[in-house]
Short mmCIF file of C-alpha atoms and ligand atoms in Angstrom, two decimals:
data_model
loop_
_atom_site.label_atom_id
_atom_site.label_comp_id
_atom_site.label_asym_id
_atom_site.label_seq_id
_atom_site.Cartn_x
_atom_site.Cartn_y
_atom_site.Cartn_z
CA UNK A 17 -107.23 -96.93 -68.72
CA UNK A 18 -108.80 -97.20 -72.12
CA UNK A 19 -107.63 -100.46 -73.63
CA UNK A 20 -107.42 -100.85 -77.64
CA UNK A 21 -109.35 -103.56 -79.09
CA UNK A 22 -106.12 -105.69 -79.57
CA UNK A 23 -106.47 -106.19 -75.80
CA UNK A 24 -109.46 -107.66 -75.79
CA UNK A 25 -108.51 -110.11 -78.73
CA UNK A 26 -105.39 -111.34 -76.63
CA UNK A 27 -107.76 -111.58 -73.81
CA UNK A 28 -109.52 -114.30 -76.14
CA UNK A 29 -106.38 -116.07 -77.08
CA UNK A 30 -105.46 -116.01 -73.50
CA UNK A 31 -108.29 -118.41 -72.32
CA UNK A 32 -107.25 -121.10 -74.57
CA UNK A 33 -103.61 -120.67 -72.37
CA UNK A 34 -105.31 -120.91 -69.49
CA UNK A 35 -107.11 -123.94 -69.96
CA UNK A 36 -104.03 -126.10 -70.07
CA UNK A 37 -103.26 -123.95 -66.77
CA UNK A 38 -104.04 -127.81 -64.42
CA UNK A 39 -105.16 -125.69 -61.66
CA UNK A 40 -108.87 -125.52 -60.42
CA UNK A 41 -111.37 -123.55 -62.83
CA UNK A 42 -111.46 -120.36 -60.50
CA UNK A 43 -111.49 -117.17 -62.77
CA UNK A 44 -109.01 -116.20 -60.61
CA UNK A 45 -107.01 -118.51 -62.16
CA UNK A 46 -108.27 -117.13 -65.28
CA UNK A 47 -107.71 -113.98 -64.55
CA UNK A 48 -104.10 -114.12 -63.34
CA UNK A 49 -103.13 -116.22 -67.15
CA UNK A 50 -104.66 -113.07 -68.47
CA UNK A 51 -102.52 -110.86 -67.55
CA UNK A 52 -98.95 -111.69 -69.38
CA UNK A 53 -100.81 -110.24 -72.15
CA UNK A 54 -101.02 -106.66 -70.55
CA UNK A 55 -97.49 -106.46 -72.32
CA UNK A 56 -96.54 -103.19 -71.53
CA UNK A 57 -96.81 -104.14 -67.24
CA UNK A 58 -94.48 -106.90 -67.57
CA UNK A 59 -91.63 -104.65 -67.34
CA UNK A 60 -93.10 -103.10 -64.03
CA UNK A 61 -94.11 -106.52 -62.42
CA UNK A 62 -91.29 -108.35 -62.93
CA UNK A 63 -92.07 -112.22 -63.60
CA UNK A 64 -94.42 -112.24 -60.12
CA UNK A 65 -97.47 -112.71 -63.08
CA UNK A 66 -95.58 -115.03 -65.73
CA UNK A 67 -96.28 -117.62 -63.22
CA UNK A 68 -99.59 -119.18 -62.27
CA UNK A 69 -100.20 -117.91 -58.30
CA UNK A 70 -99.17 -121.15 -56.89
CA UNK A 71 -95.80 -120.43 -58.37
CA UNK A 72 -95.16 -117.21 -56.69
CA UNK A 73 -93.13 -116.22 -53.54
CA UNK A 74 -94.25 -112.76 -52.96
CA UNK A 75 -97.87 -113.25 -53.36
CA UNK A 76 -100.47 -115.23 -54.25
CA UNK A 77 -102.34 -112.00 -55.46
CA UNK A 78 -100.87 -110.63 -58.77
CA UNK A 79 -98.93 -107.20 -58.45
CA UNK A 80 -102.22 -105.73 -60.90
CA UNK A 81 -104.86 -106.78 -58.79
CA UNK A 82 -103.49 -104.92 -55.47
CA UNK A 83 -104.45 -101.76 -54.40
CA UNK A 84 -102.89 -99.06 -52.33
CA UNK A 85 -102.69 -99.32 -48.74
CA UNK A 86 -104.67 -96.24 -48.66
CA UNK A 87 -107.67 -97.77 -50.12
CA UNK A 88 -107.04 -101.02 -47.99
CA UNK A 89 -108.58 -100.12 -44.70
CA UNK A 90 -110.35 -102.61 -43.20
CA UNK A 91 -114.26 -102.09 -42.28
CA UNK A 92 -114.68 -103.21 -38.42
CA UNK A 93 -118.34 -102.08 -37.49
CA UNK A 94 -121.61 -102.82 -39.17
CA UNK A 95 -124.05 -100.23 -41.09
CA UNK A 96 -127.14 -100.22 -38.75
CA UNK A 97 -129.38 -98.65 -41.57
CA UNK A 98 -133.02 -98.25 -41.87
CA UNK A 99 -134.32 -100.90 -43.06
CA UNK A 100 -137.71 -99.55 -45.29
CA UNK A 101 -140.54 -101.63 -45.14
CA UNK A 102 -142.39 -101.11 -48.23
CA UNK A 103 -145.38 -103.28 -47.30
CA UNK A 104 -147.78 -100.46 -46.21
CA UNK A 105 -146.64 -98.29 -49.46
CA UNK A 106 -147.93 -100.64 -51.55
CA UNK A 107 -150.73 -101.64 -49.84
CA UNK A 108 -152.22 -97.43 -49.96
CA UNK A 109 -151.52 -96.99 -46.56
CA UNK A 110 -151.14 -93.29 -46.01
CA UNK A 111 -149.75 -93.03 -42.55
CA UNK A 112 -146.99 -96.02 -43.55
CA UNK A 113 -146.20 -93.97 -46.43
CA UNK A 114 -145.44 -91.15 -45.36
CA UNK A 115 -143.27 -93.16 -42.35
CA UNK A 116 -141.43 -94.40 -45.20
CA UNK A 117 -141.21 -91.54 -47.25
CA UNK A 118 -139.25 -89.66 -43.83
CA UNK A 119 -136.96 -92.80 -44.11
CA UNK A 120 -135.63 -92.71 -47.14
CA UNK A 121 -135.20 -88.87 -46.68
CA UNK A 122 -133.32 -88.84 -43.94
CA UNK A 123 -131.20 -92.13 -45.43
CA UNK A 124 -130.97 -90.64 -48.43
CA UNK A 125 -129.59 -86.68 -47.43
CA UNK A 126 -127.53 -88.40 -44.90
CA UNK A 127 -125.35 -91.37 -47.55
CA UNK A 128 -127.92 -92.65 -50.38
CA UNK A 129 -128.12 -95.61 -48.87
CA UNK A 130 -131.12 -97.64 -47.32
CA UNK A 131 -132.60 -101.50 -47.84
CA UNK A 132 -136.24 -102.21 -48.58
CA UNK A 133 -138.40 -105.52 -47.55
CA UNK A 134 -141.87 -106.39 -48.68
CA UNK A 135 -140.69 -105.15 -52.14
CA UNK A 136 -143.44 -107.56 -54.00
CA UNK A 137 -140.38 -109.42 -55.91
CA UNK A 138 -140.80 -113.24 -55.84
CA UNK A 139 -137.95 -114.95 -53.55
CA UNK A 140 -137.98 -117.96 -56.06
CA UNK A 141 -137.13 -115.49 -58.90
CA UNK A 142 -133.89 -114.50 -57.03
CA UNK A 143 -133.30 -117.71 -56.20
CA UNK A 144 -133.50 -118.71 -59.56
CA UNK A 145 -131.79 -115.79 -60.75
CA UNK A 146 -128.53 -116.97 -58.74
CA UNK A 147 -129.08 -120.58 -59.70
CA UNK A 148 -128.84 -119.24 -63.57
CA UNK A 149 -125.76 -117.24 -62.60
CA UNK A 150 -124.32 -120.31 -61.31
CA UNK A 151 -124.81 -122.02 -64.42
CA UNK A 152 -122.91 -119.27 -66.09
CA UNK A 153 -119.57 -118.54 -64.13
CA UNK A 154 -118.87 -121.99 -64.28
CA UNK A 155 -118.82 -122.55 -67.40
CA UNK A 156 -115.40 -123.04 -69.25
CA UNK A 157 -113.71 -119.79 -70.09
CA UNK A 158 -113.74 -120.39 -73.69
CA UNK A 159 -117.85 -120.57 -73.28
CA UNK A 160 -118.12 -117.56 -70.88
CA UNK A 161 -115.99 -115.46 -74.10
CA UNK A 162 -118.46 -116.51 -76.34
CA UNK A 163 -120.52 -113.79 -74.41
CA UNK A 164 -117.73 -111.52 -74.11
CA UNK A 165 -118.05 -107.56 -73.16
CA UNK A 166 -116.59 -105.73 -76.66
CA UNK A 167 -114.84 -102.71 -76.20
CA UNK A 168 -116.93 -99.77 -74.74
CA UNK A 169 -119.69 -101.79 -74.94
CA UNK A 170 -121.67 -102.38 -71.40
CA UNK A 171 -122.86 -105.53 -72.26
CA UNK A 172 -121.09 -108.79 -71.77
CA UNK A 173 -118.65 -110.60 -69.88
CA UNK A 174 -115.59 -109.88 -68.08
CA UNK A 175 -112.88 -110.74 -66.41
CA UNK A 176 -111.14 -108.64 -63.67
CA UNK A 177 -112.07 -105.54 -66.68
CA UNK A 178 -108.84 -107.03 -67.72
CA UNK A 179 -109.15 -106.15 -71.39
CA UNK A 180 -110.10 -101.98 -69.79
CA UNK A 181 -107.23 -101.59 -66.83
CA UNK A 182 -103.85 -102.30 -66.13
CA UNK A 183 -103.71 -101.84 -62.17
CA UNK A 184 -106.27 -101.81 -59.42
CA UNK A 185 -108.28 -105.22 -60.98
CA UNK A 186 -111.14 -105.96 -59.56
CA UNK A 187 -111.44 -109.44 -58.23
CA UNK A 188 -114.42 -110.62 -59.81
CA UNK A 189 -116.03 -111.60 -63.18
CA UNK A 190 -119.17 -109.53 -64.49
CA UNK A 191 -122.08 -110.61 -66.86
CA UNK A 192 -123.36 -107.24 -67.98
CA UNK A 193 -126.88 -106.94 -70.56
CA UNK A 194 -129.21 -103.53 -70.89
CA UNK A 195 -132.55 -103.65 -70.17
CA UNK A 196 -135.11 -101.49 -71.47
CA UNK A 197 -138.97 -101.63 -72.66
CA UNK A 198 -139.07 -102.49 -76.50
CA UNK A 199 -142.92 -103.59 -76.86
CA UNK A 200 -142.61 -107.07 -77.16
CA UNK A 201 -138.90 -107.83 -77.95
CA UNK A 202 -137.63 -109.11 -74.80
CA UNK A 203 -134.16 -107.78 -74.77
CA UNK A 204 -132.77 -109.68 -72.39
CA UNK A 205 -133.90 -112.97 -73.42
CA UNK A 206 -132.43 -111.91 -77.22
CA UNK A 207 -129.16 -110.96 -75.45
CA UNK A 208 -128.83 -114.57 -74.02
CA UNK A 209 -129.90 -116.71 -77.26
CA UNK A 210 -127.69 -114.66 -79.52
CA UNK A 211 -124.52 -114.63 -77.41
CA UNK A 212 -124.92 -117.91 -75.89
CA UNK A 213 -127.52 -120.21 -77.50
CA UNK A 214 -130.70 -121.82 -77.25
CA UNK A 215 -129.28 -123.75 -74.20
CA UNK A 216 -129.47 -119.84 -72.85
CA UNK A 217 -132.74 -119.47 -73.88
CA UNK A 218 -133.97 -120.29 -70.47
CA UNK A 219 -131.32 -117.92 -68.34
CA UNK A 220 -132.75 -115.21 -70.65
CA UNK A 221 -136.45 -115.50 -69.26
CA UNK A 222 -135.27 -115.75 -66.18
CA UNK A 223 -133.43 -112.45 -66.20
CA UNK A 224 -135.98 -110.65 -68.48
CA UNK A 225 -138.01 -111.31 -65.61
CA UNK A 226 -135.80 -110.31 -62.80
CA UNK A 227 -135.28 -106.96 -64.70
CA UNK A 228 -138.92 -105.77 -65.12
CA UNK A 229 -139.72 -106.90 -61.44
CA UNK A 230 -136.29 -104.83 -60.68
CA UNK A 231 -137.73 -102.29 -62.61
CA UNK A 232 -140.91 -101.98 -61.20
CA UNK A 233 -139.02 -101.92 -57.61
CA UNK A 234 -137.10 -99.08 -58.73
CA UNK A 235 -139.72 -96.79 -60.15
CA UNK A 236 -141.88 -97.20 -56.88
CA UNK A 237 -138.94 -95.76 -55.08
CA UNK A 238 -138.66 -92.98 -57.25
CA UNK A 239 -142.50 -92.39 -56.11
CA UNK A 240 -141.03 -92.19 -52.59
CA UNK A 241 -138.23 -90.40 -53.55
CA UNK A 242 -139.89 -87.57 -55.42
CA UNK A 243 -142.98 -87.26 -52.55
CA UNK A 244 -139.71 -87.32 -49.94
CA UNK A 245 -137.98 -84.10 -52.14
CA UNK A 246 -141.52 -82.37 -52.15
CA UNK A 247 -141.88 -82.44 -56.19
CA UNK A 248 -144.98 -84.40 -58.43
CA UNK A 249 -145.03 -87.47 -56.85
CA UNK A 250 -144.72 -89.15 -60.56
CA UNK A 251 -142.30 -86.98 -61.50
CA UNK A 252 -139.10 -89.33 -61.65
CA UNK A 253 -141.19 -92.63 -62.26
CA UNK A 254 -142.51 -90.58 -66.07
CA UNK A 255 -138.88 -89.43 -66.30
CA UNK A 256 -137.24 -93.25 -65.91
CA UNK A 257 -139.91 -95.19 -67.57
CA UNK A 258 -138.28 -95.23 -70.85
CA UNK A 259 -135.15 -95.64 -69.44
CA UNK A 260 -132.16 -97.97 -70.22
CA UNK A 261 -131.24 -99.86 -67.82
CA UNK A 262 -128.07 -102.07 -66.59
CA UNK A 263 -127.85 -105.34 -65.44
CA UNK A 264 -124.92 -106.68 -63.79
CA UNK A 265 -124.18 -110.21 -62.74
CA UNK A 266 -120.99 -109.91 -59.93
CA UNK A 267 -119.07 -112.95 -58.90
CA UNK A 268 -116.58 -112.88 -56.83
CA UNK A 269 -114.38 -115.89 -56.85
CA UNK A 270 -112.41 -116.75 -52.98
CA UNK A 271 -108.89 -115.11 -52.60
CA UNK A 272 -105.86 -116.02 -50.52
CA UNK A 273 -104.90 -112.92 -49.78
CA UNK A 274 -108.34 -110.78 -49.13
CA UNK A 275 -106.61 -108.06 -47.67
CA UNK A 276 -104.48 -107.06 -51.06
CA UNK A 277 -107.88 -106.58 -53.51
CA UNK A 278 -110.85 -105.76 -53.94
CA UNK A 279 -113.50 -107.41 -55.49
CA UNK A 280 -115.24 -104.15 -56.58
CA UNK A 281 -113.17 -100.89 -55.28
CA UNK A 282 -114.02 -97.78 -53.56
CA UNK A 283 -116.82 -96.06 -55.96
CA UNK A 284 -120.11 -94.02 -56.42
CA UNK A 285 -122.36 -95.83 -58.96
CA UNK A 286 -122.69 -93.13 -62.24
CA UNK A 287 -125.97 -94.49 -62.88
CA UNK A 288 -128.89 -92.97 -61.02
CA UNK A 289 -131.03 -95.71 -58.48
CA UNK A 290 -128.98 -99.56 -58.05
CA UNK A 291 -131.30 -101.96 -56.56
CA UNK A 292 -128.80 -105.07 -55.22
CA UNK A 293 -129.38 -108.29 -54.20
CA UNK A 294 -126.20 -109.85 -52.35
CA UNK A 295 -125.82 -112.94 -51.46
CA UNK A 296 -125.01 -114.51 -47.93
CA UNK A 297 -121.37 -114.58 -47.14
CA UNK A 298 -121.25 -110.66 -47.34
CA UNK A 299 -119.00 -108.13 -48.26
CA UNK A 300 -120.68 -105.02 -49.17
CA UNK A 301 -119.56 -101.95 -47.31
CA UNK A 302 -120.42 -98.64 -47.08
CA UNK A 303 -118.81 -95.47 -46.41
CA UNK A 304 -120.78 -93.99 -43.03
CA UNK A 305 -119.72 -91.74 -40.83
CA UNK A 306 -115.62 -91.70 -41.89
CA UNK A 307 -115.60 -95.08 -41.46
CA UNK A 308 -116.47 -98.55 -43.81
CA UNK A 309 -118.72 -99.92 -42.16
CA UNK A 310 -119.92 -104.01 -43.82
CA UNK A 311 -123.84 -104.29 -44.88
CA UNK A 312 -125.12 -107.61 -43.11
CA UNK A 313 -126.80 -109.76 -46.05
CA UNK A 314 -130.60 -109.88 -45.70
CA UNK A 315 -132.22 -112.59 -47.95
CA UNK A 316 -135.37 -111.04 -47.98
CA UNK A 317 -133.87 -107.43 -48.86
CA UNK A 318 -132.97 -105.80 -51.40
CA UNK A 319 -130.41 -102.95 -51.02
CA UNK A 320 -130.86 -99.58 -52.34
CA UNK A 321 -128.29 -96.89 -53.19
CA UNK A 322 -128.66 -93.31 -54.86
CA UNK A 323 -126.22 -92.71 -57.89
CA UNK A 324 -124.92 -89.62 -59.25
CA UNK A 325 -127.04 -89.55 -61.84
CA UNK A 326 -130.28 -89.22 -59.21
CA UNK A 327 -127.76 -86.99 -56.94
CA UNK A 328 -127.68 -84.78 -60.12
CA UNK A 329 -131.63 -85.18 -60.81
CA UNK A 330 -131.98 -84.18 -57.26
CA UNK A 331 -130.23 -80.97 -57.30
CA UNK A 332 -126.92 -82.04 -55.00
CA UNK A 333 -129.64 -83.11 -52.12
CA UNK A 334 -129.47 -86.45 -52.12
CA UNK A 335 -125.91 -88.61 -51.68
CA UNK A 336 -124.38 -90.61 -54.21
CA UNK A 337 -123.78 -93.42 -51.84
CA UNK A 338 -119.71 -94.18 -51.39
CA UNK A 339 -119.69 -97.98 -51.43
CA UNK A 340 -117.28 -101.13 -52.38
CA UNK A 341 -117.01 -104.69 -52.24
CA UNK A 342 -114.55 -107.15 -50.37
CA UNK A 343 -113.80 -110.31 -51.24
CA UNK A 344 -112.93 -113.40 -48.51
CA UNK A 345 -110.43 -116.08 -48.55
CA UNK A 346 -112.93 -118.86 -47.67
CA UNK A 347 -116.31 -118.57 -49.95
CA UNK A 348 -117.04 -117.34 -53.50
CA UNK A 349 -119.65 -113.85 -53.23
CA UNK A 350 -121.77 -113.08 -56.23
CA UNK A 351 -124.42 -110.18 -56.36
CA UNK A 352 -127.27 -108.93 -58.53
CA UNK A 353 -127.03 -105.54 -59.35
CA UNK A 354 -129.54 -103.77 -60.96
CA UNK A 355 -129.06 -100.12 -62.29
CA UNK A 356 -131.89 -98.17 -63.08
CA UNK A 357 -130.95 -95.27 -65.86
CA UNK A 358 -132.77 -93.09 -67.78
CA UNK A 359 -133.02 -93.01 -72.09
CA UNK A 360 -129.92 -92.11 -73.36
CA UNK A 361 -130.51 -88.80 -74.89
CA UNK A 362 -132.68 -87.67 -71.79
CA UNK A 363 -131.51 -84.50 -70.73
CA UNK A 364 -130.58 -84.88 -66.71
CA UNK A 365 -131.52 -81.49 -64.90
CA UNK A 366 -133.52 -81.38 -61.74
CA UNK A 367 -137.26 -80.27 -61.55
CA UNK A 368 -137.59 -76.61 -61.71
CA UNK A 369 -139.19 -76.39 -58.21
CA UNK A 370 -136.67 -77.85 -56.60
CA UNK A 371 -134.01 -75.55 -58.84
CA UNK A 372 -136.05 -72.44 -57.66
CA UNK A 373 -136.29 -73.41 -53.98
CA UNK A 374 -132.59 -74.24 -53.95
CA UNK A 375 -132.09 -70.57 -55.85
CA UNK A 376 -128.84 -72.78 -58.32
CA UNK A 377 -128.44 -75.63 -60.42
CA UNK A 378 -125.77 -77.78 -58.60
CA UNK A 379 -124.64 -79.44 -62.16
CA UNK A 380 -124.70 -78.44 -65.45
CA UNK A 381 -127.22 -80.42 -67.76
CA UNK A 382 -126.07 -83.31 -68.73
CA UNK A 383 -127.39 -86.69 -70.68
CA UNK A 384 -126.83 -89.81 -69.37
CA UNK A 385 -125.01 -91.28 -72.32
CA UNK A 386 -122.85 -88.02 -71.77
CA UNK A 387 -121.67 -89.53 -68.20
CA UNK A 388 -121.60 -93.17 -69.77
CA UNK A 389 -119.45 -92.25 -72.39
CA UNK A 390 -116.90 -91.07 -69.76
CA UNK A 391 -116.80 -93.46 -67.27
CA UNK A 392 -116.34 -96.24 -70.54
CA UNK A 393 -113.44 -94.13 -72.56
CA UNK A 394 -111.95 -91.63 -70.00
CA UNK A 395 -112.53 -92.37 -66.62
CA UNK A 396 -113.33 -95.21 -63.85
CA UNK A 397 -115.93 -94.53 -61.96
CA UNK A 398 -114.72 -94.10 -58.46
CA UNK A 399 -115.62 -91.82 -55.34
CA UNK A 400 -115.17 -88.20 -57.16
CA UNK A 401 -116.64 -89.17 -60.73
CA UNK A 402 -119.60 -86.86 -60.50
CA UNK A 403 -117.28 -83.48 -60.05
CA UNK A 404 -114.63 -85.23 -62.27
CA UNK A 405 -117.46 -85.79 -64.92
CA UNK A 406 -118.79 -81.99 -64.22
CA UNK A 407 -115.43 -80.48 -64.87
CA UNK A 408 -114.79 -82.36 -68.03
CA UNK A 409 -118.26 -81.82 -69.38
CA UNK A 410 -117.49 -77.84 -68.85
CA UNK A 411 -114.08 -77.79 -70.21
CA UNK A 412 -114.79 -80.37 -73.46
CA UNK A 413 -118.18 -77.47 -74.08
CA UNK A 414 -115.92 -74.59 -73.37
CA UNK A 415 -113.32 -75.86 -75.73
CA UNK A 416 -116.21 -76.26 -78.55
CA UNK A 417 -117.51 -72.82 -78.55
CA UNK A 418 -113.65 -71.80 -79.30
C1 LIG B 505 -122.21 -97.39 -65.59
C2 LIG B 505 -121.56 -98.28 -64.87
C3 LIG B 505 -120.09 -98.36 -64.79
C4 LIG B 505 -119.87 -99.47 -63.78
C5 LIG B 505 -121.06 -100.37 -64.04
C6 LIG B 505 -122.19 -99.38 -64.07
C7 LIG B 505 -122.46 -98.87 -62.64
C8 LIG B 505 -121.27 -99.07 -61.68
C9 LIG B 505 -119.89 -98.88 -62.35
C10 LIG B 505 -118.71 -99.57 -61.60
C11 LIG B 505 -119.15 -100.89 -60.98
C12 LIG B 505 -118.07 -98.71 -60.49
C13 LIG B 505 -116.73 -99.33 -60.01
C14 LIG B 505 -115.75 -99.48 -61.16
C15 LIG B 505 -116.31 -100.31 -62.35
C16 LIG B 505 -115.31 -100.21 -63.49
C17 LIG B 505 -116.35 -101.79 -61.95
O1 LIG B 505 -115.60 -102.20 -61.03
O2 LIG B 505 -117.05 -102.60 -62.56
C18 LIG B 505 -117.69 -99.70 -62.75
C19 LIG B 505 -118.54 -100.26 -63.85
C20 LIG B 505 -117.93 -100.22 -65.25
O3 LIG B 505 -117.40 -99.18 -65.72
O4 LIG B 505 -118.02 -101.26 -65.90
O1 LIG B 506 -121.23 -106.75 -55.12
C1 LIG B 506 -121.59 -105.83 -54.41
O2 LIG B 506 -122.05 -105.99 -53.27
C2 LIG B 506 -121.48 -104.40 -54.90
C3 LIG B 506 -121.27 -104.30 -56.38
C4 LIG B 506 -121.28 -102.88 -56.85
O3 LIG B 506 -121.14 -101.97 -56.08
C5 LIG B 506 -121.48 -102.61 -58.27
O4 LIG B 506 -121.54 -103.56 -59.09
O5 LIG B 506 -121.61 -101.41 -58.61
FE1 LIG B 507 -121.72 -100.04 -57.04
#
């Protein structure tokens, strides 16, 4: 878990190796020279990893980077969800509204999961916002580091978290910035010049952008959402508008052996509302009904999950939504994740309405840097880090008032 900063330093030293590795420019590739640095795995893996993957017998997928069969079941069937029109919403249309606001209701008590159209964001923004992520993940590795995530830090790049975990890698590379409202410092467009340049400067406008139409995407659903939980309709949108927010970059990079890894493994997002744009080769999945079940890309939708973070804010009522991503042998994914979160220090408790009605508080009161604090230094968010979070959180304040 928890990797010392000496980790991430070898993973710096380790790009240089790689690019004398004459194999394509696939992170995978970069990836896989990263990991003879993970020195106290080599005894466990053999030399399987000393080897670029053309070199090996077993495997083309490094030992690290599989998971267990148990978490390797394939999804067969397709997620027939709702998918919200939010058209009408905007528009003032009552009656559409309140069609909409029995959607997401019954989407969102049933798995936190639902996809909106007629959002109101600009298809040439997204389009441009992959185009810039493009521009990025191919860039040498030694350029992509320049950017790279420090340790428990959000922001940055990564590859395969290889610097944070020793087993279960993800298959992917991540460009990770915050986003939050700072008058007239544009974060995001700061985060790009100072890690990667003036040549950046553009990529940063781009995705300063993308965030505050993302944004303003996210806290019209929490309009729906509150109307849909029967509490002050502006209740969550005045609770997340001073929020700090996540943005997360995902590509996934092809792999022979699909059926080994995962690209981004079983989990419930921490965070509270992620609004995602995939791309169209696929590979999100969904936990529904004891079964995965894939999510059919939409280019004109935007998916929508709950997080437990909202699942807390909404008393236990509405699902954290159980979700992962799979990679393909064939084609290269990449996804836009945004994650909506509220200010650090904002104390996350549900409204007292829906605390009386209910008659109990499902959680204790939390913040949200509490739960980002241990998903970054003590646990990976999975499928059980809400309760895993909760009992901590009880046991670390028990163990103060000692
Ligand atoms: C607060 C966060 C932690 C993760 C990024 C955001 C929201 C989703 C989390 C994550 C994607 C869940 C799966 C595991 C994880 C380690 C990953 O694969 O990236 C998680 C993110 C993280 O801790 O960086
Ligand atoms: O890439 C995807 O489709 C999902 C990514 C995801 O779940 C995440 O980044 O939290
Ligand atoms: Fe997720």
């Amino acid at each position: 878990m928890g990797r010392s900063k000496i980790a991430a330093i070898d993973l710096f030293s380790c790009s240089v190796l790689y690019l004398s590795i004459p194999m394509d420019s696939s992170v995978s590739t970069l990836l896989v020279s990263q990991l003879p640095l993970e020195r106290e795995d080599q005894k466990d893996h053999g030399d399987s990893f000393l080897h670029p993957p053309f070199m090996q017998k077993e495997s083309s997928v490094p030992k690290n980077f599989i998971w267990p069969k148990g978490d390797l079941v394939v999804a067969h069937d397709e997620l027939r969800e709702p998918i919200v029109d939010l058209g009408g919403f905007f528009r003032g249309d009552l009656v559409a509204t309140q069609h909409v606001v029995l959607l997401i209701r019954a989407a969102c008590l049933n798995r936190g999961f639902f996809q909106v159209t007629n959002h109101g964001v600009d298809p040439r923004l997204v389009k441009m916002a992959y185009h810039h992520m493009d521009n990025f993940f191919k860039l040498p590795a030694s350029m992509k580091l320049r950017a790279k995530r420090t340790p428990g830090n959000m922001w940055g790049y990564s590859g395969a978290h290889a610097d944070r975990f020793s087993s279960k890698l993800p298959w992917k590379e991540t460009l990770s910035f915050g986003f939050h409202d700072s008058g007239s410092k544009p974060v995001v467009e700061d985060f790009f010049k100072s890690n990667l340049g003036m040549d950046f400067e553009q990529t940063g406008v781009v995705y300063q952008k993308y965030c505050e139409a993302m944004k303003d995407v996210a806290l019209a659903i929490m309009e729906l959402l509150a109307i849909s939980l029967g509490v002050h309709p502006l209740h969550y949108k005045h609770f997340f508008q001073d929020g700090s927010s996540i943005m997360r970059c995902n590509y996934y990079p092809p792999c022979k052996e699909p059926g080994l890894a995962f690209g981004t493994g079983p989990h419930c997002d921490p965070t509270s509302l992620t609004i995602l744009h995939q791309d169209q080769v696929g590979g999100l999945e969904v936990f529904a009904n004891n079964k995965w079940r894939n999510v059919r890309p939409r280019p004109d939708a935007l998916v929508v999950n709950i997080g437990d973070t909202f699942m807390a804010l909404s008393n236990g009522r509405y699902k954290s939504c159980l979700h992962r991503a799979v990679v393909n042998r064939y084609k290269e994914r990449r996804s836009l994740a945004f994650f909506l979160c509220p200010r650090e220090d904002k104390l996350v408790r549900p409204p007292e309405d829906l605390v009386c009605r209910d008659g109990t508080s499902a959680y204790p009161v939390f913040t949200w840097s509490d739960l980002l604090y241990f998903t970054q230094y003590h646990y990976r968010a999975d499928d059980a880090t809400l309760p895993n979070f909760t009992k901590w959180l009880l046991s670390s304040k028990s163990a103060s008032d000692l």
